[in-house]
Coordinates of C-alpha atoms and ligand atoms in Angstrom, one line a residue:
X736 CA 38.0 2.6 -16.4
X737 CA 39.4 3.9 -13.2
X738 CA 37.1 7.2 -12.7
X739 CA 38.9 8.1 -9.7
X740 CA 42.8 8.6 -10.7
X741 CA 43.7 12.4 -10.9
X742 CA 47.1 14.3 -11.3
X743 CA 46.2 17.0 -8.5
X744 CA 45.4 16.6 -5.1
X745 CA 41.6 18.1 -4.1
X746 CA 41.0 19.7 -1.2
X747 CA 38.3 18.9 0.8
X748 CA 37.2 21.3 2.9
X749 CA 34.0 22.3 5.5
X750 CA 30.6 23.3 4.8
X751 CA 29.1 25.6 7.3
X752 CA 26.2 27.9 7.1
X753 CA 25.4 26.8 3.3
X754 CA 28.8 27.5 1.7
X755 CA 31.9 25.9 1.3
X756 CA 34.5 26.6 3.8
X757 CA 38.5 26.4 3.6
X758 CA 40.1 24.4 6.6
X759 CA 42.5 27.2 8.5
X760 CA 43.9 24.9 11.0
X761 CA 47.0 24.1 8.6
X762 CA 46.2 20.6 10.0
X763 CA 44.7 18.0 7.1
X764 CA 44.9 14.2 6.5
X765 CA 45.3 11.9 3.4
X766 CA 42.4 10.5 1.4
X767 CA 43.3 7.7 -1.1
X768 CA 41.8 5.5 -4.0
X769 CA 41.8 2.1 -2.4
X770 CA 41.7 0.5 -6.2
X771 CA 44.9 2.0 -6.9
X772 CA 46.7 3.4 -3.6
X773 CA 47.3 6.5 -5.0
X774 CA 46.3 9.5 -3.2
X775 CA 43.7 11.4 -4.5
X776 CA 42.5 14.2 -1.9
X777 CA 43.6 16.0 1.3
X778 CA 40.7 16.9 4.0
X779 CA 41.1 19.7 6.4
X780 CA 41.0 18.8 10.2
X781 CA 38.7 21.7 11.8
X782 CA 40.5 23.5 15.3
X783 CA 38.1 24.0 17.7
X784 CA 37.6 27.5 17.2
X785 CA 36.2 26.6 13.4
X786 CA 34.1 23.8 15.3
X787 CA 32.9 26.7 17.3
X788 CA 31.8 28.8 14.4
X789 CA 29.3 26.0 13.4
X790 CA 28.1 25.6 16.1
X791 CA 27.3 29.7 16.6
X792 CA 25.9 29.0 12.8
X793 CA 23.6 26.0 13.6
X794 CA 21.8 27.5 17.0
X795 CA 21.4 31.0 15.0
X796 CA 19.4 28.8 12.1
X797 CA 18.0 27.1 14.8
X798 CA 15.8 29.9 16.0
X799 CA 14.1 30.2 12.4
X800 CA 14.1 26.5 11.4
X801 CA 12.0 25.1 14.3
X802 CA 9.3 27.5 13.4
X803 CA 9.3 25.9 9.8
X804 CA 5.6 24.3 9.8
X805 CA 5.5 20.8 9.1
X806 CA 3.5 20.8 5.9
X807 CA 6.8 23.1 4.8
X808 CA 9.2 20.8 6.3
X809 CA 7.5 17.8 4.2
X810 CA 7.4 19.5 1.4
X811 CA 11.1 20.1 1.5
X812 CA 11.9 16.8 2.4
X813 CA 10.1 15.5 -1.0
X814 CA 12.2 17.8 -3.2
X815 CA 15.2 16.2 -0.8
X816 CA 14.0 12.7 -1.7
X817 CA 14.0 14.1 -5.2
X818 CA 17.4 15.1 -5.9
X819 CA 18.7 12.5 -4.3
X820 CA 17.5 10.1 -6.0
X821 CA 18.5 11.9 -9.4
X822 CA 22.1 11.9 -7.9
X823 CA 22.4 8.3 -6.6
X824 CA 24.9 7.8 -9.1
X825 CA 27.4 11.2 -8.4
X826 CA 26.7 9.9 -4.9
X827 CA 27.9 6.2 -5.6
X828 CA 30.7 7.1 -7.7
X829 CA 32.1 9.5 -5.2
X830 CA 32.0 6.1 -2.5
X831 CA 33.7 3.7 -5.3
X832 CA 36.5 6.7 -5.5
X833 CA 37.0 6.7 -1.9
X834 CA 35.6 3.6 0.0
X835 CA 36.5 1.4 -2.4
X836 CA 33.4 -0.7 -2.4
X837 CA 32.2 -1.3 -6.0
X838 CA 30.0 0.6 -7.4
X839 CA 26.6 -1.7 -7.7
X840 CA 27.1 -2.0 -3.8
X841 CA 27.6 1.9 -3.2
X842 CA 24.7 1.9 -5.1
X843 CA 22.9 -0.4 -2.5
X844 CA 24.1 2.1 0.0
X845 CA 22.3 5.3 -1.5
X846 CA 19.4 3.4 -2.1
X847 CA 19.2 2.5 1.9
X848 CA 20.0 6.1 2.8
X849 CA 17.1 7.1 0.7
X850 CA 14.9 4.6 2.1
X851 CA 15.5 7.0 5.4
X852 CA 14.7 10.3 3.2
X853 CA 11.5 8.7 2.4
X854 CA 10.6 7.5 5.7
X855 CA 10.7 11.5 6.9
X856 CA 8.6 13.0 4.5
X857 CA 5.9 11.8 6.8
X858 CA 7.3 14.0 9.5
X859 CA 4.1 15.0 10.5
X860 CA 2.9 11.8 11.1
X861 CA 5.6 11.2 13.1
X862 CA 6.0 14.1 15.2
X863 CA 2.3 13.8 16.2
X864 CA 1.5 14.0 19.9
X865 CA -1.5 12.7 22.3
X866 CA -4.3 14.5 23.7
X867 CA -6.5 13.2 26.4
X868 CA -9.8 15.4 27.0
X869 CA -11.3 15.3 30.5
X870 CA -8.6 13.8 32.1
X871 CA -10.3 15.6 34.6
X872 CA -12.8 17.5 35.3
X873 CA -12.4 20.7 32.4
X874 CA -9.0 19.4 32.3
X875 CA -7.4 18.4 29.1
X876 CA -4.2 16.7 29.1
X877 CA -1.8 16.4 26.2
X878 CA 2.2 15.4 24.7
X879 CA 3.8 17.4 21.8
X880 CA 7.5 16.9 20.8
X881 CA 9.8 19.4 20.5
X882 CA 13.3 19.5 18.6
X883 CA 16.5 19.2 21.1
X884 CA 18.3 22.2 19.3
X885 CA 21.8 21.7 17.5
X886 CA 23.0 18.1 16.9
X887 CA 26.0 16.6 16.0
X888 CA 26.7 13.4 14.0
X889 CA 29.9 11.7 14.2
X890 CA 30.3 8.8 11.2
X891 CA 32.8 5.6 10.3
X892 CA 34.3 5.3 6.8
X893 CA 31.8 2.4 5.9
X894 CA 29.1 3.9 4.8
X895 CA 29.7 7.5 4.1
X896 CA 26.6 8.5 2.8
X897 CA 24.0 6.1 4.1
X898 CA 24.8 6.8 8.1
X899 CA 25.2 10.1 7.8
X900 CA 21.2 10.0 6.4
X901 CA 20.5 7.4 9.4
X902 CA 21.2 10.8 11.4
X903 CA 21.0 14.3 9.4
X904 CA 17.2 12.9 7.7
X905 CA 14.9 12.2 10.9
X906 CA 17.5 15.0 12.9
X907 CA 16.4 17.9 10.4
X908 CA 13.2 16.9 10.0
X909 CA 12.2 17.0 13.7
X910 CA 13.4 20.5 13.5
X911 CA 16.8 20.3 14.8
X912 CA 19.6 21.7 13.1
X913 CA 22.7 19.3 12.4
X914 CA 26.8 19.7 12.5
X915 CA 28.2 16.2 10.7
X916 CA 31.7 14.8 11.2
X917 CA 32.0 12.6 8.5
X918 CA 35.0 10.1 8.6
X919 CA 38.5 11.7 7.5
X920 CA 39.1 8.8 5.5
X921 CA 36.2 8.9 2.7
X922 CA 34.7 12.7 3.2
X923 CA 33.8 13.9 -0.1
X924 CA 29.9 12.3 0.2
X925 CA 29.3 14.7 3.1
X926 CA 30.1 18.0 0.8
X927 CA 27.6 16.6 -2.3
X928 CA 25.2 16.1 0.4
X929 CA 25.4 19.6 1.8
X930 CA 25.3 21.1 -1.6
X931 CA 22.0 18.9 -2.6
X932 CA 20.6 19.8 0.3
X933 CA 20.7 23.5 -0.5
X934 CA 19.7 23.0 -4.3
X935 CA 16.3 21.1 -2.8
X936 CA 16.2 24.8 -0.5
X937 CA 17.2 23.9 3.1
X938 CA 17.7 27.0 4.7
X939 CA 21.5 27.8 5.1
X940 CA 23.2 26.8 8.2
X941 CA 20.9 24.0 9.2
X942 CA 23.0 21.2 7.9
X943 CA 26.9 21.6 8.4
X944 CA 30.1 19.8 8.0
X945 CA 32.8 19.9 9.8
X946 CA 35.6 17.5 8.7
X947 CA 38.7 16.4 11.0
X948 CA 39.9 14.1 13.5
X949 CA 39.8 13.5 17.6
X950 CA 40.2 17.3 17.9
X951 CA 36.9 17.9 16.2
X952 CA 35.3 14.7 18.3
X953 CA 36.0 15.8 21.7
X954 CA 35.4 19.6 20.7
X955 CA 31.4 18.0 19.9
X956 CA 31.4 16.2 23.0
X957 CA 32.5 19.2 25.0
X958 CA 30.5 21.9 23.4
X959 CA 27.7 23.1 25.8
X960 CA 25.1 24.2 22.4
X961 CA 25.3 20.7 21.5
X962 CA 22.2 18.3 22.5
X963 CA 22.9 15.3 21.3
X964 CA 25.2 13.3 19.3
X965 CA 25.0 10.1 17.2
X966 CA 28.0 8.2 16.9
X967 CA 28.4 5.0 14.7
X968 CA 32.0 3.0 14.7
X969 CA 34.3 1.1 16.3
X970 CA 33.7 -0.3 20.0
X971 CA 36.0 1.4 22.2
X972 CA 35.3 4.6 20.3
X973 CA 31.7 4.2 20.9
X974 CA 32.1 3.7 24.7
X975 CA 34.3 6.8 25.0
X976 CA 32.0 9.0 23.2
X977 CA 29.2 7.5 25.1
X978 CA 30.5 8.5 28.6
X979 CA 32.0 11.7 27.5
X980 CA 28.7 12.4 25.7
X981 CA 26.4 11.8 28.3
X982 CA 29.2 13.3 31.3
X983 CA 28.5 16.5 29.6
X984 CA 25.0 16.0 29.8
X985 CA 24.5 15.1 26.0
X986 CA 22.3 12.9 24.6
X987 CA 24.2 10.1 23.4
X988 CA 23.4 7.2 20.8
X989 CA 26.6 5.6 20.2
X990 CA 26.6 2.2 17.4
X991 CA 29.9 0.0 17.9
X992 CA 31.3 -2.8 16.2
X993 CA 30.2 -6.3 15.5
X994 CA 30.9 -9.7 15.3
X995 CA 28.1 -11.5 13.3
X996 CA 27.4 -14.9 13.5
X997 CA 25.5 -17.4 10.9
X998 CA 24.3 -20.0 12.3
X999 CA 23.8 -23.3 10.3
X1000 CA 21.4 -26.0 11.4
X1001 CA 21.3 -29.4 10.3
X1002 CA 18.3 -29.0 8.5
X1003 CA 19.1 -26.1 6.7
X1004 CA 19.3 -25.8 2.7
X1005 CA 23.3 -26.3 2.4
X1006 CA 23.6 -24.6 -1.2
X1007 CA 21.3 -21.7 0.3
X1008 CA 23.2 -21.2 3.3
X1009 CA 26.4 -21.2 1.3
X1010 CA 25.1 -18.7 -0.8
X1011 CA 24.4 -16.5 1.9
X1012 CA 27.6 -17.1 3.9
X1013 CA 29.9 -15.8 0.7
X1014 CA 27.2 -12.5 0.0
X1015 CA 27.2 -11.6 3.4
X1016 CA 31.1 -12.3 4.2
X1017 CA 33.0 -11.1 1.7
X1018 CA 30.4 -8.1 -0.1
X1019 CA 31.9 -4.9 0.8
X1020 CA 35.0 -6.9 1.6
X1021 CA 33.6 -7.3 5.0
X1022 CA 33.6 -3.7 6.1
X1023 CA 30.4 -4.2 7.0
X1024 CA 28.9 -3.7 10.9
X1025 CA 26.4 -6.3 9.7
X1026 CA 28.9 -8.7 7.7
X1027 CA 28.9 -12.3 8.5
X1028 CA 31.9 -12.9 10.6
X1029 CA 31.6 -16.3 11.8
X1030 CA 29.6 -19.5 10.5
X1031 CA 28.1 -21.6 13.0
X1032 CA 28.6 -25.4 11.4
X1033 CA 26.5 -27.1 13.6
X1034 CA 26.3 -30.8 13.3
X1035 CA 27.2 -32.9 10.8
X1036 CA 26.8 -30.2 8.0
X1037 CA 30.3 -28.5 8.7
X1038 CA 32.4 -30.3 6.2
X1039 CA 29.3 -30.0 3.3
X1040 CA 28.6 -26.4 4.4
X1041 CA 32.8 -25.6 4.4
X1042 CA 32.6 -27.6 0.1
X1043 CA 30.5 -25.5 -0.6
X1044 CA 31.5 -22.2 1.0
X1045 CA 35.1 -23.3 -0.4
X1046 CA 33.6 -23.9 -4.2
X1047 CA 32.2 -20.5 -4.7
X1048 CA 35.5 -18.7 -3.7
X1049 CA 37.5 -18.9 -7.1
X1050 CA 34.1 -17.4 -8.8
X1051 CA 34.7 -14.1 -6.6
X1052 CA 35.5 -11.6 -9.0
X1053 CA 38.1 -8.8 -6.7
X1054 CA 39.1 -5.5 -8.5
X1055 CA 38.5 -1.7 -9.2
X1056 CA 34.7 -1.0 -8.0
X1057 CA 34.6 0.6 -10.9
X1058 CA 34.7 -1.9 -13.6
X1059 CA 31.3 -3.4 -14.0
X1060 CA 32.6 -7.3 -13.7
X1061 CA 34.2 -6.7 -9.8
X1062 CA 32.3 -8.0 -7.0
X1063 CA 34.5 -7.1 -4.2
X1064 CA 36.8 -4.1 -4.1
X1065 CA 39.7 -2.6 -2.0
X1066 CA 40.0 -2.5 2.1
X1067 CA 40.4 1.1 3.0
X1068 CA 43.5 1.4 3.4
X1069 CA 46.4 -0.1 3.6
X1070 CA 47.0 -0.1 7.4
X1071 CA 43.8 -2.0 7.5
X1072 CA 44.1 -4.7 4.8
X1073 CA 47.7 -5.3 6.5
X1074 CA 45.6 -5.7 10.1
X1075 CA 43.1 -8.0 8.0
X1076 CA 45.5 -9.8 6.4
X1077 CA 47.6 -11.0 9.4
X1078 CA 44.6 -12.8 10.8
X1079 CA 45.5 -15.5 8.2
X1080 CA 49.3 -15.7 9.9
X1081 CA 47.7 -16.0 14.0
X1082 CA 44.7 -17.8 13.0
X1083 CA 46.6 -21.2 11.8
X1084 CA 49.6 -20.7 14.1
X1085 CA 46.8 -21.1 16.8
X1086 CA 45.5 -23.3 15.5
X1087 CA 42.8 -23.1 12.7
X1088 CA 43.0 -24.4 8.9
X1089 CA 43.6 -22.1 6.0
X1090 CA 41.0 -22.8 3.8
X1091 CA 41.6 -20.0 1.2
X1092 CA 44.1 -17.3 1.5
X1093 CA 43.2 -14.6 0.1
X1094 CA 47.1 -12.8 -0.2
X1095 CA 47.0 -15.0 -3.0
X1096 CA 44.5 -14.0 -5.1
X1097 CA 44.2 -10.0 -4.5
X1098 CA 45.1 -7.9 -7.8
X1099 CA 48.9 -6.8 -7.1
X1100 CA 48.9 -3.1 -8.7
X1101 CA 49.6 -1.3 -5.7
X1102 CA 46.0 -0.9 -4.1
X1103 CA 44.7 -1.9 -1.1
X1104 CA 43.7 -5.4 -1.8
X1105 CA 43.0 -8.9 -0.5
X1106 CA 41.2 -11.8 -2.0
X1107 CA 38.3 -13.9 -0.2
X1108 CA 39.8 -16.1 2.5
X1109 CA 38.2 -18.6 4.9
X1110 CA 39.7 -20.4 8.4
X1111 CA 37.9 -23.5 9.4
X1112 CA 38.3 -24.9 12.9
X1113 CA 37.6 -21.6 14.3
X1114 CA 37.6 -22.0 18.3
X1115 CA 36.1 -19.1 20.8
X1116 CA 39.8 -18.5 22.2
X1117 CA 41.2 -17.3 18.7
X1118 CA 42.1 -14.4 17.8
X1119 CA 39.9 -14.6 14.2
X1120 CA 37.0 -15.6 17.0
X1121 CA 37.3 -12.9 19.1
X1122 CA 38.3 -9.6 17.3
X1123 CA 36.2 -7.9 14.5
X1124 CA 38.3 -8.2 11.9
X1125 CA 35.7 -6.4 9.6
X1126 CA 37.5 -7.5 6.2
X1127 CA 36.9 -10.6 3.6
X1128 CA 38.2 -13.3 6.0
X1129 CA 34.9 -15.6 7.2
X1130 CA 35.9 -18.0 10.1
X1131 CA 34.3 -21.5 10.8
X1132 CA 33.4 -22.9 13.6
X1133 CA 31.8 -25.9 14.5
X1134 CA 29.8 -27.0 17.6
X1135 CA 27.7 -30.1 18.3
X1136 CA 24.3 -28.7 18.8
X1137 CA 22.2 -25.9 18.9
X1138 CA 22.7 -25.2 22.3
X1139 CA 26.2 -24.6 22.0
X1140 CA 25.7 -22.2 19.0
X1141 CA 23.0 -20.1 20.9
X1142 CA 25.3 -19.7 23.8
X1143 CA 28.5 -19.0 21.4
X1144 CA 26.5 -16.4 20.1
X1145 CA 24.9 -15.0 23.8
X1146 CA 28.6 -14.9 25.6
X1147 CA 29.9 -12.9 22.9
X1148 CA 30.8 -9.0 23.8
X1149 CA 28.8 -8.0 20.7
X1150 CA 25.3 -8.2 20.0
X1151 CA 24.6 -6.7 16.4
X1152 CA 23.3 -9.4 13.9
X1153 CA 23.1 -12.4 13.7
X1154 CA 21.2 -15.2 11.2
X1155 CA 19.5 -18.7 11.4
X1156 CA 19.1 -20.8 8.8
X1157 CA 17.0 -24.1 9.2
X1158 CA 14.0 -25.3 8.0
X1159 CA 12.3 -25.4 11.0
X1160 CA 9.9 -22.7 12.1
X1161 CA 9.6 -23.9 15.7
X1162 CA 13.1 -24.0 16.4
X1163 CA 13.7 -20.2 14.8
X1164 CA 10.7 -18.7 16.7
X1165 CA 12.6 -20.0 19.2
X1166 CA 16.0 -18.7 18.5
X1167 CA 14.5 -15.2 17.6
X1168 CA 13.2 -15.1 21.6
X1169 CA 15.9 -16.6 23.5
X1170 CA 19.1 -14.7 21.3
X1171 CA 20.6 -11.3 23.3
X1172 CA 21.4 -9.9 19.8
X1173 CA 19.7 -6.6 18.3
X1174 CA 19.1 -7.9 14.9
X1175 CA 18.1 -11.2 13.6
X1176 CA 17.7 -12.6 10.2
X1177 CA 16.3 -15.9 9.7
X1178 CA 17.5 -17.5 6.9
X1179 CA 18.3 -13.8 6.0
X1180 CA 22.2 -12.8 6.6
X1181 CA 22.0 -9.3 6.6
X1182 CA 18.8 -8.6 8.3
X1183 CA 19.0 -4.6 8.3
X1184 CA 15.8 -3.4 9.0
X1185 CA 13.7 -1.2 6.8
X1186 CA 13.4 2.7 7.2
X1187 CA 10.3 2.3 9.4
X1188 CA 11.8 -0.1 11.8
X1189 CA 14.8 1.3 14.1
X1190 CA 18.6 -0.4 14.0
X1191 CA 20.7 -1.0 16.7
X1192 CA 22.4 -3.9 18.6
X1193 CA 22.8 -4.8 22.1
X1194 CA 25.9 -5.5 24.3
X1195 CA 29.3 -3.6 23.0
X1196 CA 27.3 -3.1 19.7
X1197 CA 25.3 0.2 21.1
X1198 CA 25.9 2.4 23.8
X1199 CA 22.6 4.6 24.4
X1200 CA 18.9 3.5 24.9
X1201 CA 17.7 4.6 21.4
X1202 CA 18.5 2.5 18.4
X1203 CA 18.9 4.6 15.4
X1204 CA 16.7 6.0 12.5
X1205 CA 12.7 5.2 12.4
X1206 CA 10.5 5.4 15.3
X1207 CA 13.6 5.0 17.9
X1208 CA 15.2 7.9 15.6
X1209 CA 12.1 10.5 15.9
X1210 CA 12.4 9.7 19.8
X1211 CA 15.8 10.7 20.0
X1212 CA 15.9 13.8 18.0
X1213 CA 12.6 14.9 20.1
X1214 CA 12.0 15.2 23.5
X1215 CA 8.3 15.9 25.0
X1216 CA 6.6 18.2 26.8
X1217 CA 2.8 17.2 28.7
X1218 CA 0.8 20.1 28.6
X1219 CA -2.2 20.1 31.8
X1220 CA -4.7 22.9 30.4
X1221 CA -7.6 24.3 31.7
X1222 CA -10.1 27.2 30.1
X1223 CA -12.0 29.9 33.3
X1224 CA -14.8 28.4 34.0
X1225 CA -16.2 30.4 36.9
X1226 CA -18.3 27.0 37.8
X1227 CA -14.8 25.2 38.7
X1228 CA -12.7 28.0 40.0
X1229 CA -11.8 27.6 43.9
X1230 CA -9.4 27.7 46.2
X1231 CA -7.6 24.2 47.0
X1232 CA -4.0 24.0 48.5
X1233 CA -4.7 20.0 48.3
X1234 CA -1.9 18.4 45.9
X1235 CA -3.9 17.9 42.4
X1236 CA -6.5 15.2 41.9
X1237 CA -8.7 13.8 39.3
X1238 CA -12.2 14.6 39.5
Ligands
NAD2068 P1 36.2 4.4 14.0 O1 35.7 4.2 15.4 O2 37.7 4.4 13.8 O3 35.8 5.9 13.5 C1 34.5 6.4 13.6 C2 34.5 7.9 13.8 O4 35.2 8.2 15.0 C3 35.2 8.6 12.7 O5 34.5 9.8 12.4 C4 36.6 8.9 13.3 O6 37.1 10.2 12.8 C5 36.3 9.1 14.8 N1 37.4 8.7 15.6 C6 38.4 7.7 15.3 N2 39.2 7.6 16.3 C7 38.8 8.5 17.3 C8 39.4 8.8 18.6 N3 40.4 8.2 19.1 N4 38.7 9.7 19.3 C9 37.6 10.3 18.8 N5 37.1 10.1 17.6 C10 37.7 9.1 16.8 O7 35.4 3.5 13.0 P2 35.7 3.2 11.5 O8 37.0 2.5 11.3 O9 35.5 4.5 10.7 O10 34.4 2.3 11.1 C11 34.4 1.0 11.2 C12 33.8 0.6 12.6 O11 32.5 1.1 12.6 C13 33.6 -0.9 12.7 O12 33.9 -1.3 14.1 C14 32.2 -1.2 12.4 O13 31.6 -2.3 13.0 C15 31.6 0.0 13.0 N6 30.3 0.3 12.4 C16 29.2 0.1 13.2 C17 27.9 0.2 12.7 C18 26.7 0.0 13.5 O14 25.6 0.4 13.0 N7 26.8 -0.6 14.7 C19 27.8 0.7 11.3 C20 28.9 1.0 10.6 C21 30.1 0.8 11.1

């Protein structure tokens, strides 16, 4: 059953200028099958000298691909949309074999990543501009956008195919070229991306990889032929490649962690909301940046809401993503389940209730496992309150109105999603206006927004003005240029040293 087991160790290496290249820096890190803890892979970690040569790589196909017309560019990005969608499953299998999630979920993933492919093939839609005639007198006035040049991508091991499309998709298709840094820890989805990319007939050097570690982060942050960089991780990551970013005069979206809240009102359908609380906590174990975190009980439905939260546990099927009858898989690693799993030692010793603990009830065969677990009596000053724990353990806490749920949700350092369920549409149009959070599902958990909208978050969730992918997306991979144009027309020529007017 287990797809992913092998006897020898494969290399992972770069892809730069439309081949596959061998890491030289002698430096490399582990890549393991979560499922089984076995390690399956080594990835090379680039020097900054082999950062260097894709970046002299991307500017050089820079200088043909921005000439590509955009009728070409669309076509391409249909015969993109094409093979990707005949490899979905080579995709999703190589995310089970590394990620760990299972596989109907990595499945999920490439789906929303395509959803992104799909969204570009209207590039020229999208790239088109404004024209104003006779904005004055045998003036014309008008905006076209232009590609920034080489950009870089910089991704967490979450979702190793979909971000990456969040960036390389609308990034190509506005004519710039791309250098990605996947995650070290699940980087074999950025090397079947490169080489789909030149089967559907990208032109070589216009979508890179460059695997590796800090070195190769600071090296794209420092580089002066990089324009701009997307970033999507961890918080304190984000912020430092934020200000490095932008000190070197990048531009710089950076996405950062999360801490999503669920609140439930009175009101709200109990069995509905408990549903919703066990899909959204514990699918991809948690290692989700829009997981539910924490459920708001507010009211008297806390101890119905925690039943029936509590009843659907035992169902929750944990094992290999790749056996069919799994519904939660492996953390990454084992560093990180160990982190996850010591929330259920501080959370009670400070004071909350162990509702399920899920150290009992993760497969013991040696990979990176822990069951679905829940802490009730969840207060702000915890621990399991206030970090991201991003792994299968949902926290409960419960307040005595809505007031004190919205301003839980407004005084926390995150601001990525966050859900309402009730029955009431007045109180939610409400909620959806007064909540500082980027995202907002009502009576939805997980309200990541389709290809044509834009994600982001606010507060610590997003450093940058530009949220990422669809209309924010095109902004940030463009920048524009206002062309004033006049034709001779001897009946309007004169002298005037006056500062330009309208006439
Ligand atoms: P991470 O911050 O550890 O790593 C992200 C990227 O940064 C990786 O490519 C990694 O190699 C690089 N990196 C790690 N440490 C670095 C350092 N010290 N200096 C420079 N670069 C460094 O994040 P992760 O563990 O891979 O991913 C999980 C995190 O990502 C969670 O916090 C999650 O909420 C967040 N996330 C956010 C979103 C979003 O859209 N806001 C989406 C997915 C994941």
């Amino acid at each position: 059953m287990n797809a992913a087991v092998t006897t020898e160790l494969k290399t992972i290496g770069h892809w730069i200028g439309g081949a596959s290249v061998a890491g030289e820096s002698g430096r490399t890190g582990p890549v393991y099958n979560p499922a089984t803890g076995e390690q399956t892979g080594e990835v090379a970690f680039a020097s900054v000298e082999e950062f260097d040569r894709a970046v002299t790589t991307a500017s050089d196909a820079h200088t043909t691909w921005r000439h590509f017309s955009l009728s070409k560019r669309a076509e391409l990005f249909f015969r993109i949309y094409q093979l990707f969608d005949e490899h979905r499953d080579d995709l999703a299998r190589l995310l089970t074999a590394e990620h760990g999630k299972v596989l109907s979920d990595a499945h999920g993933e490439v789906q929303r990543g395509i959803e992104v492919i799909e969204y570009v093939c209207g590039i020229p839609e999208l790239l088109k501009g404004a024209y104003s005639e006779q904005a004055s007198s045998g003036i014309d006035v008008y905006s076209i956008r232009q590609p920034l040049g080489v950009v870089a991508g910089i991704t967490p091991f979450n979702f190793p195919a979909m971000v990456p499309m969040w960036m390389w998709a609308p990034a190509i298709a506005c004519g710039n070229t791309f250098i990605l840094k996947p995650s070290e820890k699940d980087p074999s989805a950025s090397l079947l991306t490169a080489e789909l990319l030149k089967e559907a007939g990208l032109p070589d050097g216009v979508f890179n990889v460059v695997q590796g570690d800090k070195i190769a982060v600071d090296a794209i942050l420092q580089h002066p032929g990089i324009a701009a960089v997307s970033f999507v991780g961890s918080t304190p990551i984000a912020r430092y490649v934020y200000e490095t970013g932008t000190k070197a005069g990048k531009r710089v979206q950076a996405l950062g962690g999360a801490k999503n809240h669920m609140i439930v009102l009175p009101d709200a359908d109990i069995d509905m909301a408990a549903d919703a609380a066990v899909s959204a906590g514990y699918g991809s174990a948690g290692e989700r940046c829009m997981a539910v975190s924490v459920v708001v009980a507010v009211g008297d439905t806390a101890d119905s809401l925690v039943d029936a939260i509590k009843s659907r546990l035992p169902a929750v099927k944990v094992g290999d993503g790749f056996d069919p009858s799994s519904e939660m898989g492996p953390l990454v690693t084992r560093e990180h389940r160990d982190k996850v799993a010591s929330y259920l030692e501080s959370g009670p010793a400070q004071g909350a209730t162990l509702v399920a603990d899920g150290r009992d009830t993760a497969p013991d065969n040696g990979g990176f496992f822990l069951g679905v677990s829940l802490l009730d009596d969840v207060t702000p000053e915890m621990d399991a309150y206030r970090d991201e724990i991003f792994g299968p353990v949902l926290s409960v806490v419960r307040v005595s109105s809505y007031d004190e749920a919205l301003r839980l949700v407004n005084e926390n350092q995150y601001g990525n999603g966050v859900a309402l369920f009730t029955r009431d549409g007045g109180v939610a149009r409400q909620f959806q206006f007064d909540v500082n959070v980027g995202m907002v599902g009502i009576n939805v958990p997980i309200p990541v927004p389709v290809a044509y909208y834009s994600f982001g978050g606010w507060k610590n969730s997003l450093f940058g003005d530009r949220h990422i992918y669809g209309p924010e997306g095109i902004d940030f991979y463009t920048r524009t240029k206002a062309v004033t144009s006049r034709w001779p027309d001897p009946a309007t020529s004169r002298v005037d040293l006056g500062f330009p007017q309208t006439r």
